[in-house]
Short mmCIF file of N, CA and C and ligand atoms in Angstrom, two decimals:
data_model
loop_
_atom_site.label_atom_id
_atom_site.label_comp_id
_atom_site.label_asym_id
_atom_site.label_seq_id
_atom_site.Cartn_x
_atom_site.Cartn_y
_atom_site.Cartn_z
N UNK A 1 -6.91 18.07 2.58
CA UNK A 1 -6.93 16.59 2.58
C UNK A 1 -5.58 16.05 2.18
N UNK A 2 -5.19 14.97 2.75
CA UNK A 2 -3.90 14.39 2.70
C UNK A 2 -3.78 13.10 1.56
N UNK A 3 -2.95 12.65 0.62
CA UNK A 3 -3.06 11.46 0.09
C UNK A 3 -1.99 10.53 0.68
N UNK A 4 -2.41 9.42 0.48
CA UNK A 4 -1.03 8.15 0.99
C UNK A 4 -1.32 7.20 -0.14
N UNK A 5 -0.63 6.07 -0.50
CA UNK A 5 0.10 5.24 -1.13
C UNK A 5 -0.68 3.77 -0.10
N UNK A 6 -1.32 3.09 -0.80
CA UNK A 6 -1.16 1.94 -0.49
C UNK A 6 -1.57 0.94 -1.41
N UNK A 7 -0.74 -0.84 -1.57
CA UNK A 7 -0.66 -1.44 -2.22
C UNK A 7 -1.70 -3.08 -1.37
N UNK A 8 -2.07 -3.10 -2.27
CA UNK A 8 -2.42 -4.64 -1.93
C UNK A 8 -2.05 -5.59 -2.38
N UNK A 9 -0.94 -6.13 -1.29
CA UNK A 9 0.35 -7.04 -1.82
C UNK A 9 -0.31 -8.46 -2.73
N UNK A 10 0.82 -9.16 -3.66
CA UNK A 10 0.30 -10.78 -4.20
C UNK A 10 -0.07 -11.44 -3.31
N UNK A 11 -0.17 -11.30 -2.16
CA UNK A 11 -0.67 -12.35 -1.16
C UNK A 11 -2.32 -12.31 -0.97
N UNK A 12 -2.54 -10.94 -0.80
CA UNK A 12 -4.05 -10.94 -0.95
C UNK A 12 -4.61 -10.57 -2.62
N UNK A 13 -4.00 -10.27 -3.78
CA UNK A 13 -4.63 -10.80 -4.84
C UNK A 13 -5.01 -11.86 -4.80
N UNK A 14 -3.72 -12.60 -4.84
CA UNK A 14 -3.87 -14.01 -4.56
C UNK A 14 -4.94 -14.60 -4.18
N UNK A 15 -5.39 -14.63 -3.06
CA UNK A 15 -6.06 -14.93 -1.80
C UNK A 15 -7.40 -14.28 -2.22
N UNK A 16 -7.91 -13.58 -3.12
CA UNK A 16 -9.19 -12.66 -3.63
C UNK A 16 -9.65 -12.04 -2.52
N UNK A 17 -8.78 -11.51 -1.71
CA UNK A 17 -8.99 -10.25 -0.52
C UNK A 17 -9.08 -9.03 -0.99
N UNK A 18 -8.68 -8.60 -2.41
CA UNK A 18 -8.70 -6.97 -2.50
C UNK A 18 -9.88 -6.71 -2.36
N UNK A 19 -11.38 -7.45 -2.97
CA UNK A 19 -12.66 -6.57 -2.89
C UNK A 19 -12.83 -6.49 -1.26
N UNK A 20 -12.14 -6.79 0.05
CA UNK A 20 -12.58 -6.84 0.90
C UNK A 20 -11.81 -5.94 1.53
N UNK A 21 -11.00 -5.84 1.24
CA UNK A 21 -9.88 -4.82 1.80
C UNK A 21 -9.99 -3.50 1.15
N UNK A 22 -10.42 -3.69 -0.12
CA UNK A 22 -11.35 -2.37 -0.84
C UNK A 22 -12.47 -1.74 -0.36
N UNK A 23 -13.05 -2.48 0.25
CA UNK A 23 -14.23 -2.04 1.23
C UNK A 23 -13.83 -1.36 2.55
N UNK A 24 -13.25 -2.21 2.91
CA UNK A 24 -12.60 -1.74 4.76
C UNK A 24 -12.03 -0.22 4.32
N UNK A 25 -11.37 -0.09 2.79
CA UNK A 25 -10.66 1.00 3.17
C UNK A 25 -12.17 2.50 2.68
N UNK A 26 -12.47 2.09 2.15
CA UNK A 26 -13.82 2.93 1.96
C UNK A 26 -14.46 2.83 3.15
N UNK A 27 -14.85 2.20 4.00
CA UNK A 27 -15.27 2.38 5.01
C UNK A 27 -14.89 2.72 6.05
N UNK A 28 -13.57 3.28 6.10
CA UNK A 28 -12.61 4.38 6.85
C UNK A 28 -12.04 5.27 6.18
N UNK A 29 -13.28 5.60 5.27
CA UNK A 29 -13.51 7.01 5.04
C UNK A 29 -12.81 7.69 3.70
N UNK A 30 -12.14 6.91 3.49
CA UNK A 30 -10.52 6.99 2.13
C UNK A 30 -11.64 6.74 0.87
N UNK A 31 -11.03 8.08 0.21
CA UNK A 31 -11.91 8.43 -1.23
C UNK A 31 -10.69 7.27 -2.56
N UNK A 32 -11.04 6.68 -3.14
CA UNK A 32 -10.11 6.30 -4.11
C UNK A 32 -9.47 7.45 -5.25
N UNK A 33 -8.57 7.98 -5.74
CA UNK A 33 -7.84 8.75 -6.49
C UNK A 33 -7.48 8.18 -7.82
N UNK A 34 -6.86 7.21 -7.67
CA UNK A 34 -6.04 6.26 -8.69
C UNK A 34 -6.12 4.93 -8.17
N UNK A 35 -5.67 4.08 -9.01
CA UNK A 35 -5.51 2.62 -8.82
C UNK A 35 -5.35 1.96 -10.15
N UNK A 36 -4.50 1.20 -9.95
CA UNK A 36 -3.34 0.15 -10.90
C UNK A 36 -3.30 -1.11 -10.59
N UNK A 37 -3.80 -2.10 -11.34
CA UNK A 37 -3.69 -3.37 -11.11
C UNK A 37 -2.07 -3.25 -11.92
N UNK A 38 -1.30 -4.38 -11.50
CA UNK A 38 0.03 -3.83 -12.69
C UNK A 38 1.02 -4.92 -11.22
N UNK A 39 1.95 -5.43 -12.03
CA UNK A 39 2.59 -6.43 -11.81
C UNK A 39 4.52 -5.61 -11.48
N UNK A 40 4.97 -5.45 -10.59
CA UNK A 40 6.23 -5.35 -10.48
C UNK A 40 7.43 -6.04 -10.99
N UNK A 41 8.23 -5.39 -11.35
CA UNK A 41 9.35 -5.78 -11.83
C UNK A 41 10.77 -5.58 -10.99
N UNK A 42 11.54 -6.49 -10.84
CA UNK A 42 12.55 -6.61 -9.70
C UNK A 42 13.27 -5.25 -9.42
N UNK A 43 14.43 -4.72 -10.40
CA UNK A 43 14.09 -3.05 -9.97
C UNK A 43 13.06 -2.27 -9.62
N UNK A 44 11.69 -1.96 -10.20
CA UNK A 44 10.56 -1.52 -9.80
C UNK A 44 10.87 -1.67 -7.98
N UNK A 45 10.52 -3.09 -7.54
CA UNK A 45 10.27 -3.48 -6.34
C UNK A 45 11.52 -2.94 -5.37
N UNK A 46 12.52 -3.00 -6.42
CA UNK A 46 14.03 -2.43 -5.28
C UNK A 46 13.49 -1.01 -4.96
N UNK A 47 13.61 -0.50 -5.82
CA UNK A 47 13.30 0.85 -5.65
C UNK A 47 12.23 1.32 -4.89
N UNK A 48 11.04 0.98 -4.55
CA UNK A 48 9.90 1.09 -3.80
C UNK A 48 10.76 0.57 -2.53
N UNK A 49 11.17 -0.39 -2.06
CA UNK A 49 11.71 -0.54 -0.83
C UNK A 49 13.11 -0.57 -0.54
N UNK A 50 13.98 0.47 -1.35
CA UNK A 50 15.05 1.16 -1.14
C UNK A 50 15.93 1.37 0.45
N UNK A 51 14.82 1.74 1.23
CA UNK A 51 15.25 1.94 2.39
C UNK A 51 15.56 0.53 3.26
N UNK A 52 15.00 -0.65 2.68
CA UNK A 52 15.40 -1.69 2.96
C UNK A 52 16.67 -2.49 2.21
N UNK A 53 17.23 -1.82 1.55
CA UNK A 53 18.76 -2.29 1.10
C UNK A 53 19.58 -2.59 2.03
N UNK A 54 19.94 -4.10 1.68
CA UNK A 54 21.15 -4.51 2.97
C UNK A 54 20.40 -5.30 3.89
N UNK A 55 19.15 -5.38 3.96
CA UNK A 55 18.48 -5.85 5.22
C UNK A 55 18.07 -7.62 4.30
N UNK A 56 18.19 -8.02 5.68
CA UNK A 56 18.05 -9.38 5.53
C UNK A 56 16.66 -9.77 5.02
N UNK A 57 15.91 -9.10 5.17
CA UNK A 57 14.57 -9.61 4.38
C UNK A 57 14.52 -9.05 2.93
N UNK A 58 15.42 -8.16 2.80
CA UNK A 58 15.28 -7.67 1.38
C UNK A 58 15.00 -8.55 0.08
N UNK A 59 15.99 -9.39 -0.06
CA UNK A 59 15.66 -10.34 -1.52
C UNK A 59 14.54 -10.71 -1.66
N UNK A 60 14.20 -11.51 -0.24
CA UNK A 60 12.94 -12.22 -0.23
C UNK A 60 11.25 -11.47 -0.68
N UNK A 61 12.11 -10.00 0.31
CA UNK A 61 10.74 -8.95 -0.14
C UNK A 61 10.58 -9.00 -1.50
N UNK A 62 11.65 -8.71 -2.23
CA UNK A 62 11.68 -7.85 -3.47
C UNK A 62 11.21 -9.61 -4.54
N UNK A 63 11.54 -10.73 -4.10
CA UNK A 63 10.83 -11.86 -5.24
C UNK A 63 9.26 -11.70 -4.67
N UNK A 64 8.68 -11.92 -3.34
CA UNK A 64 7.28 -11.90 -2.77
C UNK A 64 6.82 -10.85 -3.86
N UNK A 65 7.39 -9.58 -3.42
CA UNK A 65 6.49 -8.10 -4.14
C UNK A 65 6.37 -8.16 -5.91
N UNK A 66 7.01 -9.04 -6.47
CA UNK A 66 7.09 -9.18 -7.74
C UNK A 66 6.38 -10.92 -8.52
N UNK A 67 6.32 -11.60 -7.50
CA UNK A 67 5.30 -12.87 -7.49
C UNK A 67 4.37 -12.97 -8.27
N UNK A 68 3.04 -11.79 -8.60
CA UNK A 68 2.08 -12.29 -8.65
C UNK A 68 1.54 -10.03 -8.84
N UNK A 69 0.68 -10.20 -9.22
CA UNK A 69 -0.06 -8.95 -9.39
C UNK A 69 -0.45 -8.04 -8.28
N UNK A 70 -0.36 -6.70 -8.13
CA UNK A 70 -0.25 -5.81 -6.87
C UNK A 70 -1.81 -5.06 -7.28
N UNK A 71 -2.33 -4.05 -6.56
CA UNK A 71 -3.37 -3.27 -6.64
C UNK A 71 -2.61 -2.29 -6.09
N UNK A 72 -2.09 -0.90 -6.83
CA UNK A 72 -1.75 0.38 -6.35
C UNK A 72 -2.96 1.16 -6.00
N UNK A 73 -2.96 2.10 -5.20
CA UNK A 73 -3.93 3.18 -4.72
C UNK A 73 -3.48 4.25 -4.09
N UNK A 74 -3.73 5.10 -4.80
CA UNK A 74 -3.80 6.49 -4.01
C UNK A 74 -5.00 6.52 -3.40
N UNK A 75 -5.00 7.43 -2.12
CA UNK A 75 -6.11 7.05 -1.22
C UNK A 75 -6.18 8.44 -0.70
N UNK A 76 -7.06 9.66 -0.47
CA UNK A 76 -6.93 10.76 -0.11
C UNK A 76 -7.84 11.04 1.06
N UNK A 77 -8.17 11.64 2.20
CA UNK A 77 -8.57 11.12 3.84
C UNK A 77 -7.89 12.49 4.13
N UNK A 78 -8.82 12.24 5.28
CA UNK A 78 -8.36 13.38 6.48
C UNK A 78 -6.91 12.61 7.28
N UNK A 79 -5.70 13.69 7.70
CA UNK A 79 -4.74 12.44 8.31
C UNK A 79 -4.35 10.65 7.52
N UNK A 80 -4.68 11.13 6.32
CA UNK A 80 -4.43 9.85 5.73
C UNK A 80 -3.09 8.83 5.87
N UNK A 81 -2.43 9.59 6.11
CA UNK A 81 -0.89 8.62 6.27
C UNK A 81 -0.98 8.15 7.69
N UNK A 82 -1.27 8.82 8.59
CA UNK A 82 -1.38 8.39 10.42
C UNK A 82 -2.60 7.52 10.49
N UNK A 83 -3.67 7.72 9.79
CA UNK A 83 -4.80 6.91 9.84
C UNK A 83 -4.77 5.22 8.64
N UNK A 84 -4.04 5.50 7.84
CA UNK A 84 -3.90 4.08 7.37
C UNK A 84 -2.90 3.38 8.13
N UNK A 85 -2.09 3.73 8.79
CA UNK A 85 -0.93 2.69 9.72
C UNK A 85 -1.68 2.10 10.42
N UNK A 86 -2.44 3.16 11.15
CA UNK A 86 -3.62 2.93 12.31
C UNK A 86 -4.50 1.07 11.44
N UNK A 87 -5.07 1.99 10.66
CA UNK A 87 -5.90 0.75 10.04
C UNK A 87 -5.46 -0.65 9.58
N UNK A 88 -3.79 -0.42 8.95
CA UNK A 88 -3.39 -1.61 9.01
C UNK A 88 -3.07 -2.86 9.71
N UNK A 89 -2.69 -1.66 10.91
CA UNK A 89 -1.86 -2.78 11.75
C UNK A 89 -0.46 -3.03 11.51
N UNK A 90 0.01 -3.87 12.58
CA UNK A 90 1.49 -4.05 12.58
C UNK A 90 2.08 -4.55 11.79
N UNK A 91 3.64 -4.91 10.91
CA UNK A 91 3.74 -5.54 10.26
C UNK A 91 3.67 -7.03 10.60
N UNK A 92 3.72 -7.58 11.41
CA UNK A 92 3.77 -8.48 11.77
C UNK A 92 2.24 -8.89 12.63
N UNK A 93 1.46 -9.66 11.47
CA UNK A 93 -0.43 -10.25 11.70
C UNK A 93 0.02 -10.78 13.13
N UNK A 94 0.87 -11.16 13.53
CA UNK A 94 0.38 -11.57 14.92
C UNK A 94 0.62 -10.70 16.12
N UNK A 95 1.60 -9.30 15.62
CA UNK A 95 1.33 -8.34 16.71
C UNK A 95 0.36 -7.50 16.10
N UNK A 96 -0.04 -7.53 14.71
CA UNK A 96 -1.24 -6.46 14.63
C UNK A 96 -2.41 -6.71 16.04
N UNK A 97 -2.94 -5.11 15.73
CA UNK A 97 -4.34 -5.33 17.36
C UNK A 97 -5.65 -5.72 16.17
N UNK A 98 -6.37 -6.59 16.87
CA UNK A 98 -7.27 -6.96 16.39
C UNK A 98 -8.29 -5.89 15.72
N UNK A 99 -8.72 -6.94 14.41
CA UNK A 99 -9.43 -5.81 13.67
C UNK A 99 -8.88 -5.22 12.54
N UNK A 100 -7.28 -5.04 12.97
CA UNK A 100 -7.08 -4.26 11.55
C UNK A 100 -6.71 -5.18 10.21
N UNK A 101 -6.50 -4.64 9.04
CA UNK A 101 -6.58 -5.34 7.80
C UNK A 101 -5.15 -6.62 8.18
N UNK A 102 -4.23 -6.37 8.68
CA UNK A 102 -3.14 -7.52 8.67
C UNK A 102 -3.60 -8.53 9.59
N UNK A 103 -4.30 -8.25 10.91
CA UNK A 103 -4.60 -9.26 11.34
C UNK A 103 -5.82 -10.08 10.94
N UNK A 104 -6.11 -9.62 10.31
CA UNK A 104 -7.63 -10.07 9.28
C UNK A 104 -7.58 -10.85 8.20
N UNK A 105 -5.87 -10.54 7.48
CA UNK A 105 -6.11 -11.06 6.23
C UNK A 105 -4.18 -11.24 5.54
N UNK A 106 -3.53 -10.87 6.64
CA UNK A 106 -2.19 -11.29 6.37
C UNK A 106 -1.68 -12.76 6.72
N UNK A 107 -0.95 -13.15 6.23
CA UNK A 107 -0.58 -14.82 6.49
C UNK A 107 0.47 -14.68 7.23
N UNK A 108 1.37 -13.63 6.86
CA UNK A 108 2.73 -13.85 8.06
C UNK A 108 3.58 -12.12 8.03
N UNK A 109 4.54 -12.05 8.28
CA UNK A 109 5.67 -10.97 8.52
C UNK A 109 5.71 -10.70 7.30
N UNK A 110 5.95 -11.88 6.30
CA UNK A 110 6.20 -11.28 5.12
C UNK A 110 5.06 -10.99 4.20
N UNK A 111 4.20 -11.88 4.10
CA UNK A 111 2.94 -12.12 3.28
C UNK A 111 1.78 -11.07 3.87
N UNK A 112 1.71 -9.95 4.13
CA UNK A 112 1.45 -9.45 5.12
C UNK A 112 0.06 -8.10 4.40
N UNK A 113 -0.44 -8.71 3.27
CA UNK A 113 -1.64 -8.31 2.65
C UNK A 113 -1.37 -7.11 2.10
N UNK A 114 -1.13 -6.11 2.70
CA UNK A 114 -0.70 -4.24 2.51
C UNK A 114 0.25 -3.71 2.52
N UNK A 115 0.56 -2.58 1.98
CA UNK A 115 1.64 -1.69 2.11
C UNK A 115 0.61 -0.71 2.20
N UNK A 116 1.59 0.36 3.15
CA UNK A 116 0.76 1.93 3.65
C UNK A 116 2.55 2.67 3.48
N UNK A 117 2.24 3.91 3.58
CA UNK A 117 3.10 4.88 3.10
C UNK A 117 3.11 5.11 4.46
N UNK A 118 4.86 5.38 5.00
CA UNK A 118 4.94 5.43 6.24
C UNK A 118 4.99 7.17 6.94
N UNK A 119 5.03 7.91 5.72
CA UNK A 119 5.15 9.17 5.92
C UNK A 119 4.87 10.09 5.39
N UNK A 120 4.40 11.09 5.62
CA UNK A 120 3.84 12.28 4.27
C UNK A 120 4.69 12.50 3.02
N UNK A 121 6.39 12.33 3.53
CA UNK A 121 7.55 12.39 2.86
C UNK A 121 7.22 11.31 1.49
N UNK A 122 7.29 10.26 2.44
CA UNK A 122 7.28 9.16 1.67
C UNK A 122 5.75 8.48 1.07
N UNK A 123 4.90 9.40 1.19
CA UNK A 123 3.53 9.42 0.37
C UNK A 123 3.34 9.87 -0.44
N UNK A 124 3.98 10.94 -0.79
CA UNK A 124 4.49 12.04 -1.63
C UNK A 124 5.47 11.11 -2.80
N UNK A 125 6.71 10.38 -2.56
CA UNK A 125 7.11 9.59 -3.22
C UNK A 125 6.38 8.49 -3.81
N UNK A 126 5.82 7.75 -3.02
CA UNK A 126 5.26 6.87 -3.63
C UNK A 126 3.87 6.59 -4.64
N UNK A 127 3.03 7.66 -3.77
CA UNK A 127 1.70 8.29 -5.03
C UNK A 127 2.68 8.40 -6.44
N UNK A 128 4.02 9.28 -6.37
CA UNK A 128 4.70 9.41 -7.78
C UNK A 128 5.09 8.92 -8.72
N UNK A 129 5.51 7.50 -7.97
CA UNK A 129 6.34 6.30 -7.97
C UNK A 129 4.81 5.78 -9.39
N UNK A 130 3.62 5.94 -8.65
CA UNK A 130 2.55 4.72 -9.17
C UNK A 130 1.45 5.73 -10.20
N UNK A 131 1.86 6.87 -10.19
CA UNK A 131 1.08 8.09 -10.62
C UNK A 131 1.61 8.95 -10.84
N UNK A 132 0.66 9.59 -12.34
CA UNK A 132 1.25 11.24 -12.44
C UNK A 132 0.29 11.84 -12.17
N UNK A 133 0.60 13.73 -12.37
CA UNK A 133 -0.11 14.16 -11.76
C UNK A 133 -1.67 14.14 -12.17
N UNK A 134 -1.64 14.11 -14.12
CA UNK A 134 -2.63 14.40 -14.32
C UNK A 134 -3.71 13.40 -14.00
N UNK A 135 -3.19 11.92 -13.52
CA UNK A 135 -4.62 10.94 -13.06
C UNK A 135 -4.90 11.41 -11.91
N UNK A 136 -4.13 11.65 -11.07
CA UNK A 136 -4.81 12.15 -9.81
C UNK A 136 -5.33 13.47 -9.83
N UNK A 137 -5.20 14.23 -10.73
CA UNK A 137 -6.13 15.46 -10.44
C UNK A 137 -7.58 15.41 -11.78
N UNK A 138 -7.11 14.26 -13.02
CA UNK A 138 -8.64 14.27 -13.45
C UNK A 138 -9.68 13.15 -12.76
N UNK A 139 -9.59 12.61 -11.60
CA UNK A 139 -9.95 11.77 -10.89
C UNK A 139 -10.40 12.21 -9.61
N UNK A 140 -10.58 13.76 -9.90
CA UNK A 140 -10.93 13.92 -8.33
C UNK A 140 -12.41 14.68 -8.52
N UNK A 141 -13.38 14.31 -8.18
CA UNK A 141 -14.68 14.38 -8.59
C UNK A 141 -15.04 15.55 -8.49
N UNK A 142 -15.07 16.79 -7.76
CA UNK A 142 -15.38 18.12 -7.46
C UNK A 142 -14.73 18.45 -8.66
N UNK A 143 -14.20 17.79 -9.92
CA UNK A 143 -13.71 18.62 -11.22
C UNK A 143 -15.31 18.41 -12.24
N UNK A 144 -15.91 17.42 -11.63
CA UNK A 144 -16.83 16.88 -13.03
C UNK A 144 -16.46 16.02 -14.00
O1 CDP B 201 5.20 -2.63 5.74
P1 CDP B 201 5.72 -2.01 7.01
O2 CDP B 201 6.02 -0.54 6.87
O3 CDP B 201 4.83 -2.31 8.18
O4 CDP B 201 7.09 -2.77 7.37
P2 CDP B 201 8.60 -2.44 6.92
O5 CDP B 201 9.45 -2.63 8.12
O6 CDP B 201 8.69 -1.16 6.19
O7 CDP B 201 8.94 -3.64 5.93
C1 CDP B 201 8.46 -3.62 4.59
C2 CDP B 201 7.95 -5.00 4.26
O8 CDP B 201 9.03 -5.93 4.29
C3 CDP B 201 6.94 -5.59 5.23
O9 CDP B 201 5.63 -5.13 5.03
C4 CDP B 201 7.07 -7.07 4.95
O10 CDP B 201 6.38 -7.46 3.77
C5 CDP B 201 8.57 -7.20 4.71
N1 CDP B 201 9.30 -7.58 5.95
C6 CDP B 201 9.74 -8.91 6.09
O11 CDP B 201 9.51 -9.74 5.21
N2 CDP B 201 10.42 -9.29 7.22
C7 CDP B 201 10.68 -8.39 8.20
N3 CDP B 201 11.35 -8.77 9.28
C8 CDP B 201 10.26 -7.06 8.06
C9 CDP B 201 9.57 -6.68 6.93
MG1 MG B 202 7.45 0.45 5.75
#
């Protein structure tokens, strides 16, 4: 079984979308591991979207992602990193395909409800980023 990283941005705290987006993701099959209600801090947020340094949406990301309170989750699934992109949708709610969580419940490009881990690489980082090891392994129910 695979784990991925996903956040439920201040836009849908905000908005009281996590219990619904908490559901959708249980109902595609994703066991919960961990989870962090917990508020970002402007380094914190650089660092999580690192690979976006230099890019013109950066600042804006990094005040949005630090706004208002996040929901971290480790999420563990068969194909979990290929199957939550799937489920999210595009970044952008108006090219997401209907159905998935952004076009359901994102407001725009930026406000855009979720973060998903774009790669096993980078699932691996980011579970780390929001978790150590020992919550995710006394959290996994086949321990008792
Ligand atoms: O989240 P995703 O992997 O789909 O998109 P990304 O290209 O990795 O961008 C990370 C985040 O930056 C997005 O989810 C948006 O919140 C934000 N973004 C933005 O505000 N404007 C853009 N043109 C692209 C991304
Ligand atoms: Mg990304």
């Amino acid at each position: 079984m695979e784990y991925t990283l996903a956040i439920i941005k201040p836009d849908a705290i905000q908005g009281g979308k996590a219990g619904l987006i908490l559901n959708r993701l249980e109902e595609e099959g994703f066991r919960i591991r961990a989870a962090r209600l917990t508020r970002l801090t402007e380094p914190e947020a650089g660092e999580l979207y690192a690979v976006h340094r230099g890019r013109p949406f950066y600042e804006a990301l990094k005040r949005f992602m630090t706004s208002g309170p996040i929901l971290a989750l480790a999420l563990e699934r068969e194909d979990a990193v290929a199957y939550l992109r799937k489920v999210i949708g595009a970044t952008d709610p108006a090219q997401a395909e209907r159905g998935t969580i952004r076009a359901l419940y994102a407001e725009n490009k930026e406000r855009n409800a979720i973060h998903a881990s774009d790669s096993e690489e980078n699932a691996r980082r980011e579970v780390s980023f929001f978790f150590s090891v020992q919550e995710l392994l006394w959290t996994v129910e086949e321990r008792g």
